[in-house]
XYZ file of C-alpha atoms in Angstrom:
699
model
C 91.313 46.275 67.163
C 88.808 46.077 64.316
C 91.446 47.628 62.037
C 93.606 44.548 62.574
C 90.861 42.162 61.424
C 89.921 41.149 57.903
C 86.578 39.791 56.695
C 86.360 36.741 54.471
C 83.666 34.476 53.148
C 84.830 30.863 53.267
C 82.493 28.287 51.734
C 79.566 30.618 52.338
C 80.517 31.411 55.934
C 81.503 34.971 56.917
C 84.484 35.137 59.307
C 86.861 37.736 60.714
C 90.534 36.885 61.217
C 93.705 38.888 61.970
C 95.318 40.413 58.897
C 98.522 38.516 59.684
C 96.809 35.155 59.100
C 97.551 33.158 55.997
C 94.611 32.157 53.866
C 95.176 28.566 55.038
C 94.812 29.591 58.677
C 91.696 31.595 57.839
C 90.111 28.635 56.054
C 90.876 26.343 58.987
C 89.378 28.951 61.327
C 86.182 28.501 59.313
C 86.360 24.721 59.755
C 87.713 23.837 56.315
C 90.328 21.089 55.953
C 93.276 22.112 53.788
C 95.799 19.448 52.691
C 99.485 20.382 52.738
C 102.980 18.930 52.548
C 105.434 21.831 52.727
C 103.592 24.074 55.199
C 104.430 23.748 58.895
C 103.273 26.048 61.686
C 106.765 26.505 63.152
C 108.664 26.996 59.889
C 108.762 29.797 57.341
C 106.416 29.575 54.351
C 107.935 27.948 51.266
C 104.901 27.418 49.007
C 106.595 24.449 47.330
C 104.058 21.666 47.144
C 100.917 23.567 45.973
C 98.725 20.960 47.633
C 96.867 23.652 49.588
C 95.231 25.220 46.523
C 91.857 26.923 47.036
C 89.614 28.961 44.763
C 89.451 32.731 45.170
C 86.328 33.616 43.231
C 87.315 36.024 40.472
C 91.003 35.063 40.465
C 92.381 33.641 37.177
C 93.871 30.533 38.808
C 93.848 28.601 42.110
C 95.620 30.239 45.079
C 98.272 28.567 47.268
C 96.593 29.295 50.579
C 99.747 28.859 52.693
C 101.553 31.693 50.930
C 98.678 34.214 50.706
C 98.358 36.644 53.624
C 94.751 37.733 54.128
C 95.782 41.315 54.870
C 97.079 41.605 51.308
C 93.825 40.447 49.706
C 91.393 42.922 48.180
C 87.639 43.165 48.557
C 85.249 42.250 45.745
C 84.363 45.060 43.267
C 81.051 45.568 45.088
C 82.854 45.975 48.447
C 81.864 42.576 49.838
C 84.486 40.296 51.446
C 86.442 38.023 49.049
C 84.839 34.620 48.481
C 86.994 31.564 49.071
C 85.935 28.058 48.078
C 87.878 25.144 49.585
C 85.990 22.236 48.022
C 84.158 21.393 44.837
C 85.125 20.286 41.327
C 87.446 23.234 40.600
C 89.542 22.764 43.755
C 89.445 18.966 43.557
C 90.767 19.000 39.998
C 93.596 21.375 40.935
C 94.680 19.254 43.910
C 94.455 16.017 41.970
C 96.685 17.538 39.325
C 99.250 18.461 41.978
C 99.087 14.980 43.498
C 99.633 13.414 40.082
C 102.785 15.479 39.592
C 104.071 14.552 43.066
C 103.599 10.853 42.348
C 105.219 10.896 38.886
C 108.653 10.083 40.344
C 107.628 8.702 43.717
C 108.477 4.979 43.968
C 105.878 2.376 44.914
C 107.691 1.596 48.168
C 104.762 1.572 50.587
C 105.077 -2.139 51.534
C 108.717 -1.692 52.612
C 108.659 1.950 53.720
C 108.970 2.731 57.438
C 106.682 5.718 56.940
C 103.872 3.363 55.915
C 100.832 3.893 58.118
C 102.043 7.340 59.212
C 102.604 8.880 55.784
C 100.988 12.173 54.755
C 101.455 11.271 51.101
C 99.603 7.985 51.589
C 96.756 9.670 53.417
C 96.272 12.424 50.872
C 96.680 10.101 47.907
C 93.571 8.311 49.156
C 91.601 11.550 48.746
C 93.316 13.093 45.724
C 95.202 10.305 43.944
C 94.287 8.719 40.605
C 93.594 5.017 40.213
C 96.458 4.719 37.732
C 99.365 6.710 36.373
C 99.443 8.375 32.951
C 103.223 8.709 33.143
C 104.901 6.054 30.984
C 108.560 7.086 31.183
C 111.033 5.730 33.712
C 110.881 7.286 37.154
C 113.936 9.290 38.143
C 116.255 7.887 40.784
C 118.216 9.921 43.353
C 121.254 8.666 45.196
C 120.773 8.243 48.943
C 122.722 10.627 51.165
C 124.753 9.935 54.293
C 123.129 11.830 57.146
C 124.838 9.925 59.939
C 123.783 7.149 62.338
C 120.334 8.574 63.122
C 118.615 9.585 59.878
C 118.097 7.033 57.111
C 117.646 8.468 53.623
C 115.781 7.131 50.591
C 115.929 10.305 48.552
C 114.059 8.940 45.521
C 110.931 9.321 47.686
C 111.610 13.029 48.351
C 108.989 15.515 47.075
C 111.182 18.597 47.736
C 108.916 20.101 50.382
C 112.095 21.537 52.045
C 110.750 21.118 55.585
C 114.067 19.542 56.625
C 116.033 22.391 55.054
C 114.007 25.047 56.843
C 114.153 23.197 60.173
C 117.944 22.885 60.044
C 118.394 26.558 59.171
C 115.693 28.142 61.318
C 115.154 25.942 64.382
C 118.348 23.911 64.803
C 120.492 26.808 63.577
C 122.898 24.472 61.795
C 122.647 24.953 58.049
C 123.680 21.466 57.009
C 120.826 20.549 54.659
C 119.969 22.295 51.409
C 118.616 21.860 47.900
C 120.872 21.744 44.866
C 120.118 21.893 41.128
C 116.798 22.823 39.564
C 113.790 21.262 37.881
C 113.894 17.504 37.530
C 117.478 17.435 38.851
C 116.599 19.158 42.141
C 117.512 17.137 45.232
C 118.006 17.584 48.961
C 121.489 16.898 50.269
C 123.777 17.658 53.196
C 126.713 20.015 53.016
C 129.515 18.159 51.180
C 127.428 15.033 51.826
C 128.608 14.919 55.429
C 126.478 13.531 58.269
C 124.308 15.821 60.398
C 125.894 17.243 63.543
C 122.924 19.010 65.152
C 121.700 17.612 68.472
C 118.142 18.128 67.145
C 118.607 16.365 63.789
C 116.109 13.586 64.537
C 113.216 16.043 64.286
C 113.515 16.033 60.491
C 112.145 12.484 60.637
C 108.876 13.750 62.131
C 108.781 16.674 59.716
C 109.283 14.627 56.542
C 105.791 14.045 55.066
C 106.965 11.073 53.003
C 109.474 8.265 53.611
C 112.568 10.105 52.390
C 113.931 10.658 55.924
C 113.238 7.905 58.439
C 114.792 6.659 61.669
C 117.855 4.524 60.979
C 117.873 2.687 64.360
C 114.128 1.922 64.033
C 114.335 0.780 60.382
C 112.286 -2.371 59.641
C 111.667 -3.043 63.347
C 107.895 -2.600 63.518
C 104.774 -1.140 61.938
C 102.852 1.628 63.722
C 99.773 -0.507 64.284
C 101.851 -3.136 66.138
C 103.007 -0.705 68.810
C 101.556 0.192 72.202
C 101.725 3.954 72.573
C 102.271 5.432 76.048
C 102.626 9.149 76.771
C 105.322 9.868 79.317
C 108.101 12.275 80.325
C 111.708 12.358 79.133
C 114.486 12.211 81.741
C 117.596 12.648 79.579
C 117.847 16.261 80.726
C 116.053 18.446 83.280
C 113.479 19.901 80.856
C 110.903 17.131 81.239
C 109.917 17.058 77.571
C 106.678 15.315 76.674
C 107.334 12.011 74.908
C 105.445 9.027 73.552
C 107.032 5.645 74.200
C 106.141 3.065 71.541
C 106.656 -0.524 72.696
C 106.262 -3.973 71.168
C 106.203 -6.928 73.530
C 108.630 -6.168 76.358
C 110.841 -3.847 74.315
C 110.748 -0.100 73.662
C 110.931 0.349 69.891
C 111.029 4.120 69.547
C 110.457 7.403 71.380
C 108.655 10.359 69.796
C 107.910 13.900 71.026
C 104.508 14.936 72.337
C 103.306 18.506 71.886
C 103.858 20.610 75.009
C 103.999 24.313 74.206
C 105.367 25.279 77.619
C 108.265 22.832 77.647
C 109.458 21.298 74.377
C 106.921 22.610 71.840
C 106.994 19.622 69.455
C 110.747 19.010 69.301
C 112.956 16.428 70.989
C 116.724 16.147 71.301
C 118.508 13.273 69.572
C 119.573 11.792 72.903
C 115.991 11.689 74.176
C 114.677 10.288 70.882
C 117.234 7.569 70.168
C 118.149 6.437 73.688
C 115.704 3.523 73.570
C 118.122 0.763 72.543
C 120.066 1.509 75.738
C 117.008 0.431 77.741
C 117.593 -3.151 76.549
C 121.345 -3.464 77.132
C 123.518 -3.875 80.241
C 120.421 -4.152 82.430
C 120.517 -5.240 86.047
C 117.724 -7.800 86.212
C 118.474 -9.587 89.507
C 120.195 -8.830 92.820
C 123.943 -9.467 93.077
C 126.365 -9.899 95.967
C 130.151 -9.650 95.646
C 131.967 -12.704 96.987
C 135.659 -13.356 96.482
C 135.963 -10.244 94.365
C 133.248 -11.353 91.928
C 129.551 -10.587 91.743
C 127.180 -13.536 91.946
C 123.424 -13.603 91.388
C 121.421 -13.731 94.616
C 117.840 -13.797 95.802
C 116.179 -10.677 97.164
C 116.249 -12.262 100.630
C 120.007 -12.804 100.487
C 120.573 -9.296 99.143
C 118.472 -7.732 101.901
C 120.320 -9.675 104.607
C 123.659 -8.527 103.154
C 122.329 -4.971 103.030
C 121.168 -5.231 106.650
C 124.669 -6.276 107.690
C 126.238 -3.419 105.703
C 123.894 -0.893 107.326
C 124.659 -2.147 110.855
C 127.516 0.371 111.001
C 127.323 3.630 113.013
C 124.951 6.108 111.360
C 127.710 8.708 110.987
C 129.686 6.174 108.901
C 126.865 5.597 106.403
C 126.359 7.891 103.411
C 123.730 8.009 100.661
C 124.152 9.692 97.270
C 121.260 10.075 94.826
C 121.977 10.012 91.099
C 120.791 12.099 88.187
C 117.829 9.909 87.178
C 116.289 9.274 90.592
C 112.506 9.611 90.789
C 110.779 11.477 93.613
C 109.187 8.350 95.130
C 112.528 6.578 95.502
C 114.180 9.700 96.916
C 111.395 10.134 99.479
C 111.360 6.477 100.566
C 115.157 6.351 100.832
C 115.305 9.594 102.803
C 112.580 8.460 105.222
C 114.334 5.150 105.845
C 117.813 6.562 106.374
C 116.558 9.362 108.598
C 114.808 6.679 110.669
C 118.202 4.970 110.933
C 119.749 8.243 112.091
C 121.766 8.766 108.907
C 122.377 12.458 108.135
C 124.914 11.951 105.328
C 122.555 12.245 102.348
C 122.949 14.314 99.191
C 121.608 14.534 95.650
C 123.856 17.312 94.318
C 127.091 17.037 92.327
C 130.315 17.078 94.296
C 131.150 20.613 95.429
C 127.621 21.981 95.064
C 126.013 23.613 98.074
C 122.765 25.073 96.706
C 119.355 23.976 97.963
C 120.336 23.413 101.583
C 118.414 26.471 102.820
C 115.119 25.032 101.544
C 114.196 28.140 99.523
C 112.905 26.499 96.378
C 113.080 29.617 94.222
C 116.868 29.616 94.586
C 117.323 26.323 92.754
C 114.616 26.282 90.056
C 114.282 28.124 86.744
C 111.814 30.770 87.914
C 111.422 32.614 84.575
C 110.425 29.217 83.054
C 111.557 27.687 79.790
C 108.853 29.551 77.895
C 110.001 32.781 79.545
C 112.890 33.032 77.085
C 110.340 34.237 74.537
C 109.118 36.983 76.897
C 112.561 38.198 77.947
C 114.316 41.189 76.340
C 117.837 40.251 77.441
C 119.270 36.945 78.670
C 122.481 36.405 80.653
C 123.813 32.827 80.837
C 126.281 32.152 83.661
C 128.240 28.895 83.594
C 125.719 27.186 81.372
C 125.771 25.803 77.834
C 122.103 25.281 76.958
C 122.942 23.595 73.658
C 124.185 20.476 75.480
C 122.407 20.874 78.828
C 118.914 21.565 77.426
C 119.081 21.274 73.642
C 115.406 21.944 72.952
C 115.418 25.024 75.185
C 118.415 26.277 73.243
C 116.231 26.139 70.107
C 113.647 28.269 71.922
C 116.328 30.813 72.821
C 117.353 30.851 69.165
C 113.732 31.438 68.170
C 113.514 34.415 70.546
C 116.842 35.752 69.227
C 115.671 35.315 65.638
C 112.135 36.691 65.897
C 111.999 38.750 69.113
C 115.473 40.348 68.923
C 116.496 38.766 72.227
C 119.930 39.994 73.337
C 122.108 37.244 74.831
C 125.237 37.468 76.988
C 127.423 34.603 78.209
C 129.828 34.239 81.129
C 131.603 30.917 80.698
C 133.014 28.843 77.885
C 132.701 30.378 74.434
C 130.967 27.845 72.204
C 128.646 27.730 69.210
C 125.133 28.198 70.618
C 123.578 28.685 67.112
C 122.874 32.379 67.822
C 124.924 35.527 68.370
C 125.841 36.526 71.909
C 128.174 38.836 73.791
C 130.947 36.897 75.534
C 131.596 38.767 78.772
C 134.275 36.470 80.177
C 135.016 32.904 81.249
C 135.036 33.059 85.041
C 133.036 34.332 88.009
C 135.383 37.265 88.589
C 133.417 38.989 85.819
C 130.491 39.170 88.248
C 132.481 41.551 90.465
C 132.710 44.111 87.686
C 129.230 43.754 86.172
C 127.722 46.474 88.342
C 130.183 49.084 87.039
C 130.496 47.690 83.515
C 129.665 49.892 80.554
C 129.450 46.890 78.219
C 126.624 47.339 75.710
C 125.016 44.056 76.738
C 125.025 45.010 80.435
C 123.318 48.289 79.536
C 120.761 46.345 77.497
C 120.163 44.129 80.532
C 119.631 47.162 82.763
C 117.221 48.770 80.322
C 115.272 45.594 79.576
C 111.670 45.360 80.715
C 112.105 41.666 81.423
C 115.769 40.773 81.993
C 116.513 37.081 82.489
C 119.565 35.680 84.299
C 120.175 31.926 84.257
C 122.943 30.188 86.164
C 123.986 26.603 85.500
C 125.542 23.751 87.441
C 128.860 24.540 85.789
C 128.923 27.639 87.986
C 127.371 26.074 91.093
C 129.228 22.747 91.364
C 132.538 24.159 92.566
C 134.083 25.468 95.755
C 132.880 29.027 95.251
C 129.464 27.956 93.914
C 127.555 29.497 96.841
C 129.344 32.837 96.388
C 128.711 32.748 92.622
C 125.010 32.127 93.236
C 124.833 35.003 95.734
C 126.623 37.458 93.423
C 124.516 36.487 90.414
C 121.375 36.890 92.518
C 122.509 40.316 93.776
C 123.112 41.427 90.197
C 119.660 40.140 89.188
C 118.087 42.301 91.889
C 120.204 45.265 90.830
C 119.079 45.161 87.183
C 115.428 44.677 88.097
C 115.126 41.045 87.052
C 112.726 40.377 89.948
C 109.449 42.314 90.018
C 105.871 41.624 91.052
C 105.001 39.909 87.759
C 108.413 38.643 86.620
C 110.893 36.346 88.353
C 113.854 36.678 86.000
C 116.464 34.731 87.963
C 116.812 30.963 87.965
C 118.946 27.834 87.741
C 119.143 25.525 84.729
C 119.793 21.976 85.899
C 121.088 19.208 83.689
C 119.754 16.197 85.649
C 116.098 15.126 85.631
C 116.067 13.922 89.232
C 117.792 16.878 90.858
C 114.931 19.280 91.578
C 112.569 16.541 92.775
C 115.196 15.204 95.181
C 115.851 18.722 96.492
C 112.102 19.212 96.919
C 111.878 16.215 99.259
C 114.895 17.473 101.202
C 117.560 15.061 99.961
C 120.413 17.223 101.265
C 122.715 16.674 104.248
C 120.924 16.616 107.573
C 122.236 18.359 110.672
C 125.995 17.804 110.745
C 125.798 15.522 107.704
C 128.382 15.234 104.924
C 127.715 16.317 101.347
C 128.437 14.334 98.168
C 132.170 15.067 98.206
C 132.401 14.113 101.873
C 130.425 10.904 101.426
C 132.539 9.765 98.471
C 135.830 10.895 99.987
C 136.601 7.514 101.595
C 135.648 8.159 105.225
C 132.360 6.232 105.104
C 132.208 2.530 105.933
C 129.023 2.000 103.918
C 127.950 4.068 100.920
C 124.566 3.678 99.235
C 124.432 4.829 95.603
C 120.968 5.497 94.214
C 121.891 5.335 90.544
C 124.823 7.668 91.207
C 127.122 6.903 88.281
C 128.301 10.412 87.309
C 130.117 11.166 90.577
C 133.786 10.455 91.276
C 133.704 7.008 92.896
C 137.470 6.503 93.103
C 137.520 7.049 96.883
C 135.247 4.090 97.702
C 137.850 1.327 97.640
C 137.618 0.721 101.405
C 133.837 1.210 101.682
C 131.025 -1.306 101.356
C 129.033 -0.051 98.382
C 125.320 -0.761 97.915
C 124.122 0.157 94.427
C 120.465 0.584 93.534
C 120.038 1.173 89.809
C 118.963 -0.276 86.494
C 122.170 -0.422 84.432
C 125.553 -2.027 84.905
C 127.523 1.201 84.884
C 130.186 2.847 87.059
C 128.236 2.420 90.297
C 127.515 -1.251 89.699
C 131.190 -1.870 88.919
C 132.093 -0.572 92.399
C 129.223 -2.285 94.186
C 129.390 -5.055 96.764
C 125.592 -5.397 96.750
C 123.356 -4.616 93.773
C 119.594 -4.134 94.103
C 118.030 -3.781 90.606
C 115.350 -1.148 90.066
C 113.073 -0.103 87.193
C 113.971 2.457 84.521
C 111.797 5.473 83.695
C 109.859 3.670 80.954
C 108.959 0.844 83.352
C 107.108 2.668 86.134
C 104.656 5.364 87.038
C 106.905 7.895 88.718
C 107.113 11.564 89.635
C 109.804 13.900 88.338
C 110.174 17.655 88.772
C 111.755 19.562 85.898
C 114.204 22.438 86.166
C 111.405 25.046 86.309
C 109.707 23.286 89.243
C 107.006 21.604 87.149
C 105.791 18.339 88.720
C 105.363 15.638 86.054
C 104.577 11.918 85.848
C 106.044 9.146 83.737
C 103.850 6.239 82.638
C 104.720 2.548 82.451
C 105.257 1.458 78.844
C 106.885 -1.935 79.515
C 107.413 -4.178 82.527
C 110.586 -3.931 84.648
C 113.345 -6.303 83.538
C 113.630 -9.638 85.320
C 113.394 -9.294 89.093
C 113.859 -5.509 89.134
C 111.468 -3.521 91.326
C 110.486 0.119 91.584
C 112.889 2.092 93.757
C 110.406 3.053 96.476
C 109.262 -0.591 96.769
C 112.847 -1.735 97.401
C 113.139 0.649 100.350
C 109.703 -0.292 101.653
C 110.689 -3.968 101.709
C 114.118 -3.157 103.132
C 112.516 -1.104 105.919
C 110.727 -4.238 107.158
C 114.001 -6.175 107.215
C 115.655 -3.359 109.174
C 112.742 -3.077 111.614
C 111.924 0.496 110.543
C 108.754 -0.085 108.516
C 107.819 2.908 106.334
C 104.235 4.190 106.727
C 103.077 3.473 103.156
C 102.487 0.228 101.282
C 101.661 1.510 97.789
C 103.066 4.150 95.460
C 99.801 6.061 95.687
C 99.958 6.071 99.474
C 103.498 7.428 99.252
C 102.294 10.187 96.892
C 99.511 10.992 99.340
C 102.194 11.548 101.970
C 104.074 13.836 99.558
C 100.933 15.785 98.696
C 99.802 15.970 102.303
C 102.872 17.735 103.644
C 102.320 21.404 104.480
C 103.144 23.690 101.554
C 103.773 20.656 99.352
C 104.829 21.359 95.777
C 103.504 17.935 94.750
C 99.830 18.818 95.088
C 99.514 19.839 91.423
C 100.771 18.367 88.146
C 102.135 20.189 85.115
C 102.324 23.598 86.767
C 105.439 25.813 86.708
C 105.449 28.387 89.539
C 106.961 31.137 87.371
C 106.413 34.680 88.673
C 104.665 33.404 91.808
C 108.132 32.888 93.253
C 109.175 36.519 92.813
C 108.512 37.410 96.453
C 110.894 34.742 97.750
C 113.592 35.936 95.338
C 113.551 39.509 96.603
C 115.525 38.632 99.736
C 119.295 38.712 99.248
C 121.275 35.478 99.649
C 123.635 35.737 102.623
C 127.110 34.614 101.580
C 130.510 35.777 102.847
C 132.728 33.759 100.494
C 134.678 35.225 97.598
C 134.545 34.052 94.009
C 137.696 32.723 92.388
C 139.094 33.588 88.982
C 138.999 29.982 87.705
C 136.935 29.777 84.494
C 133.611 27.977 84.506
C 133.759 24.464 83.066
C 131.001 22.453 81.464
C 129.287 19.744 83.486
C 128.800 17.715 80.296
C 131.848 16.320 78.509
C 129.920 14.329 75.911
C 126.323 15.241 75.045
C 125.517 11.685 73.955
C 126.915 9.825 76.998
C 125.598 11.634 80.054
C 123.898 8.789 81.954
C 123.844 4.971 82.249
C 121.048 4.525 79.696
C 122.952 6.585 77.130
C 126.207 4.737 77.751
C 124.433 1.424 77.181
C 123.087 2.574 73.814
C 124.899 1.520 70.630
C 123.280 4.425 68.791
C 124.565 6.975 71.293
C 128.027 5.383 71.202
C 128.100 5.788 67.423
C 126.940 9.413 67.678
C 129.652 10.098 70.246
C 132.324 8.454 68.087
C 131.247 10.523 65.105
C 131.208 13.736 67.144
C 134.752 13.120 68.401
C 135.911 12.420 64.850
C 134.447 15.726 63.670
C 136.218 17.601 66.454
C 139.586 16.101 65.504
C 141.515 18.591 63.363
C 142.473 17.406 59.895
C 146.244 17.091 59.586
C 147.875 19.166 56.871
C 149.099 17.108 53.972
């Protein structure tokens, strides 16, 4: 181990660091503060900005510490460790010279720049900038580029750090940004000056250390010091990415990623980042009752009485469907109330899906975890497109493919995942032949120390979904994907509320109908808990009660609307696809008369004479935590390999798989839920994406 360490003397302090460290990392290990613009921990080293200069005693000139690996340094002539000085007149002069060059062409835009208050260039100019400029010629001007509806460009501010270029090429895997020309004419541009198409493009805004790339929807809306900052959890997909919700008054102004190494690292998908304008539009802010074919505003009392009348039907004629964004508290309260009413027709899964009914949690969560992609040797994706279902996880898979030589195979639609993979086929019939296949990827999977098999809702939400799950699980056991310290089989969900609802048992009770049965037209009363993605065409003859926060498909069908809070307006529990229990935080107040979902059912239970045994959200969570074997007793913990034992038992299933190809559960990445469909920004992104997919007619 000592052979892998290197000794250094930094500002008079002797330290030992791994030989793979850069000099910048070594200096920071010693407690020194090194300024930088181009260096980023998750991107390759460029060495462009030279702001990180330090003095290597004996060297003829200052050293760019980000580009110098300590293992390549030599000892002093007398055999003592090299001496590095990170402060003092020599280093200060070098850095001030670099700063002066960076500011030669940088415009004095600070008063009107959206980066103001959060700008690395501003901060470092305070320490290393001159009081005045010695440059008397005109500053150069660069034409702004079109990067689409999300990223605003003021390219005259650009200092050519190339962070955006490296992110697009290395992390997003879509090489759409690059540098052209040289010297004073060098500038960053997009390919043929087209807009960005990556679903992760908004991350270049966070990466840009100056105001060259800023958020177009957020432009001129607020200053950082005006905003209330609330850390929360994203619900646009099932990953549960850490986010920070910035609000001003009663409005969400922007959403930024929060560092979470186990889930989203420090990235965020464009949908999660720019969804915020949809939280203001098409909101349900008061109860409504349909009279004479039209909805009219009503009081909560009137709405509850109408709901009571609608629920006075036989229990077997009442069905409840939970939507993609439902929080655990609402699911639990609704389930308790409807079970008390004798209703067994409850479901939270897409139509056709049958997983989760056996109560074995390990069969419907992502056991190898999101971070497990970096530990795996081979990955098989079955009926899943991670680029649209979990965009940030797809970037992690790409990272493992790029740096760890991860081998990837796909059964399902062939699409651009930003990394190479072996396409084994489009339908589940491939699973029948996997055991005897001599395909190179299958052999790699068999020989892998940590094989990983992930199945998606595209494979599970169909008539043969149970058989597909059983066959995939059998194959996982066959190739050794489940061992004592590795649970390499799991499900990637696409809806934030799915796992939490399954955890509280929101599946059909004894003899109860599933989602397809409930929405098929046989029910007299159907309760939709934000269920807007399901096929609602069969509800013409049913009385529909809709509990949600946006006027979307469910509200359009509803006879009674009870408005509830959105995820930024409440403290709520969600469980991500890997079984990690997480909490949102309230950033703004609910709109109008809207109430939290659990509170609606608590009040309704009094009206129906079936009072629920909790009066506060915390009391409800105590009930959740107090249940035997409860998964809600700990926050932020993914079970991972601890579920291996439960996975070792085969799944009993007699059905046969069909030959029909797997289809995607997501038709449009930008319009997957009511909040997204209410967003002007997402609508523009969707329009642009469709335009790009339209073939250009031959002239």
